[in-house]
Short mmCIF file of C-alpha atoms in Angstrom, two decimals:
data_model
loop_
_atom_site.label_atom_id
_atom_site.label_comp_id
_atom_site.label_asym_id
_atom_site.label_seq_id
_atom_site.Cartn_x
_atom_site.Cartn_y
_atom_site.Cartn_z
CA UNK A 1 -18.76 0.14 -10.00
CA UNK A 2 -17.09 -0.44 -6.58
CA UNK A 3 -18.76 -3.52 -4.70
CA UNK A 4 -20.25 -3.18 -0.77
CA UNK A 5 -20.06 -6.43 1.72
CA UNK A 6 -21.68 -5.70 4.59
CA UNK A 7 -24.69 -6.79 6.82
CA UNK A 8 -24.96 -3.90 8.75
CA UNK A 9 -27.32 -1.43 7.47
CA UNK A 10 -25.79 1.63 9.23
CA UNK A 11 -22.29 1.39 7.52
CA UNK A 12 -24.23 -0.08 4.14
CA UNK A 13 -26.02 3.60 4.12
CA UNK A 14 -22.52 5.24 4.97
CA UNK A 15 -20.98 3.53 1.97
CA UNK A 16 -23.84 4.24 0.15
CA UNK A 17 -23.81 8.18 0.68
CA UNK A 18 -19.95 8.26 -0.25
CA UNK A 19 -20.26 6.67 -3.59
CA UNK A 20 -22.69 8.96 -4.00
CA UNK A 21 -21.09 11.48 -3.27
CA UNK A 22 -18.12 10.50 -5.60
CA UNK A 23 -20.34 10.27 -8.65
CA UNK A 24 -21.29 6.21 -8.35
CA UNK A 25 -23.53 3.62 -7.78
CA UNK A 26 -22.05 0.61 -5.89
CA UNK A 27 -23.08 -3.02 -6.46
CA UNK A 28 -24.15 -4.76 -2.74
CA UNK A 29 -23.21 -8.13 -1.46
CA UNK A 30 -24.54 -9.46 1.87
CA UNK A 31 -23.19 -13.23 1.95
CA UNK A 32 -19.58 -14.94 1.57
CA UNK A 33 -17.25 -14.08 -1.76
CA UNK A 34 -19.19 -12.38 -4.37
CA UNK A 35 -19.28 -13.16 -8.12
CA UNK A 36 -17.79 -9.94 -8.94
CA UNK A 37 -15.13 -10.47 -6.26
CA UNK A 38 -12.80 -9.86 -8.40
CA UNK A 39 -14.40 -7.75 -11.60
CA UNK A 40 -14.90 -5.04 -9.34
CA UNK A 41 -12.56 -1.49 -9.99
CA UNK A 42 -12.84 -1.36 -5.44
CA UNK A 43 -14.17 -4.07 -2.67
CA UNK A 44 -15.24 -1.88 0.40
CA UNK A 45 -15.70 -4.66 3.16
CA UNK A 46 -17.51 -3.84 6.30
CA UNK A 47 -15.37 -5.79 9.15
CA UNK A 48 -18.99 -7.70 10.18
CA UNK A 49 -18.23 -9.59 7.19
CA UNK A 50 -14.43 -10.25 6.89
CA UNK A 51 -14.22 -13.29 8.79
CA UNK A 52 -16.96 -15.14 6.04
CA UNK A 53 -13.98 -13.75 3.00
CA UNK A 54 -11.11 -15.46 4.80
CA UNK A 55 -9.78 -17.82 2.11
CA UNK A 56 -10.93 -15.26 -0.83
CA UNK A 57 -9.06 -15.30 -3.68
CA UNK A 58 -6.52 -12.10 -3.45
CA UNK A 59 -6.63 -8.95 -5.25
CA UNK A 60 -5.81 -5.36 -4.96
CA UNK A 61 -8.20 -2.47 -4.36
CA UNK A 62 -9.67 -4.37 -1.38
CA UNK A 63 -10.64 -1.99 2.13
CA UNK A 64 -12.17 -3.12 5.01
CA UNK A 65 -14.35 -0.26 6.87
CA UNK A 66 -13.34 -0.98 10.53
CA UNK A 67 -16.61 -0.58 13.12
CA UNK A 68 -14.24 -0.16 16.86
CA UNK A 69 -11.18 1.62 16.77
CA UNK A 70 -10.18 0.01 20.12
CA UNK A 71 -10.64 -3.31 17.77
CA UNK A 72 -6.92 -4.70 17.90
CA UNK A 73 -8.25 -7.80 15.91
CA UNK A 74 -9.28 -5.41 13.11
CA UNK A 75 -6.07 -5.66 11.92
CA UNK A 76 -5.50 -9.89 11.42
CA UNK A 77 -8.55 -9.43 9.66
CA UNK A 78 -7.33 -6.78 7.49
CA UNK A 79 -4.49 -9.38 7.00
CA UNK A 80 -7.07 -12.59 6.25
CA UNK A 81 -8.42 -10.81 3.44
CA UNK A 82 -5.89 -9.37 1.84
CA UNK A 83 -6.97 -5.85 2.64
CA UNK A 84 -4.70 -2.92 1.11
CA UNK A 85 -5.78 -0.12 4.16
CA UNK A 86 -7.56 -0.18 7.50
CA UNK A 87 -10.09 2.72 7.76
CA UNK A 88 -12.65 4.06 10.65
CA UNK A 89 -15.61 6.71 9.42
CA UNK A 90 -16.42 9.02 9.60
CA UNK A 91 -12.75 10.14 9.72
CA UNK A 92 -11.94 8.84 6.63
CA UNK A 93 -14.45 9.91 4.57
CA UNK A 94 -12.81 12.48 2.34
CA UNK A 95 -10.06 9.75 1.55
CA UNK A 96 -12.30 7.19 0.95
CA UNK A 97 -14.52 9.75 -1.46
CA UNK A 98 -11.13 10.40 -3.33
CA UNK A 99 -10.26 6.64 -3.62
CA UNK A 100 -13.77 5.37 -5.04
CA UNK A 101 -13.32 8.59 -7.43
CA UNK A 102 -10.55 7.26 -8.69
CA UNK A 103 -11.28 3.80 -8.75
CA UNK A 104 -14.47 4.85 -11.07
CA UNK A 105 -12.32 6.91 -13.09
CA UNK A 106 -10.32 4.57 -13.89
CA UNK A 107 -6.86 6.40 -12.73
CA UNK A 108 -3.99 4.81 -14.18
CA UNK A 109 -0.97 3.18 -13.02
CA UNK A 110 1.99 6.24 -11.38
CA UNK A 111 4.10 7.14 -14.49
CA UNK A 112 7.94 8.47 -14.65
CA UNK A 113 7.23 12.28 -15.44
CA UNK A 114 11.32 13.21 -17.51
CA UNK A 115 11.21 17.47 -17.33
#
């Protein structure tokens, strides 16, 4: 189940919709680093609350939901937390629907393919 943290209840419902629409149910966090930090398969962050997960312990499969594309800082933040991508909705909504699907689903690591 791919974990939310994010105070603002606009992007919460966003996040909300697309892991519905990719078959899931999401677990929330509103306050500093979670307990599942690191249990859960995908951490979407909301950029209100990066700068309270500076200093969180790293992992992969960690995206932080920018709110301003005009936002330069978005991107040191990105950095402070260890985030893999950078994304604005709604544009990336169809990726991100893909990427919790997958997450869920448990898609495994790229293999060689020998034909």
């Amino acid at each position: 189940m791919p974990l939310i943290v994010t105070e603002d209840e606009g992007l919460l419902d966003d996040l909300l919709r697309l892991c519905a629409a990719a078959g899931t149910r999401a677990e929330v966090a509103h306050r500093a680093v979670p307990g599942d930090w690191t249990a859960a398969p995908l951490v979407l962050v909301g950029d209100d609350c990066a700068g309270r997960l500076l200093g969180a312990p790293r992992r992969g499969g960690v995206l932080l939901v920018g709110g301003d594309l005009d936002d330069a800082a978005v991107w040191q933040r990105a950095l402070g937390i260890g985030a893999e991508h950078v994304l604005f909705l709604p544009d990336a909504e169809s990726w991100l629907v893909d990427r919790i699907a997958d997450a869920v689903e448990g898609a495994g690591a790229q293999a060689l393919t020998v034909g």
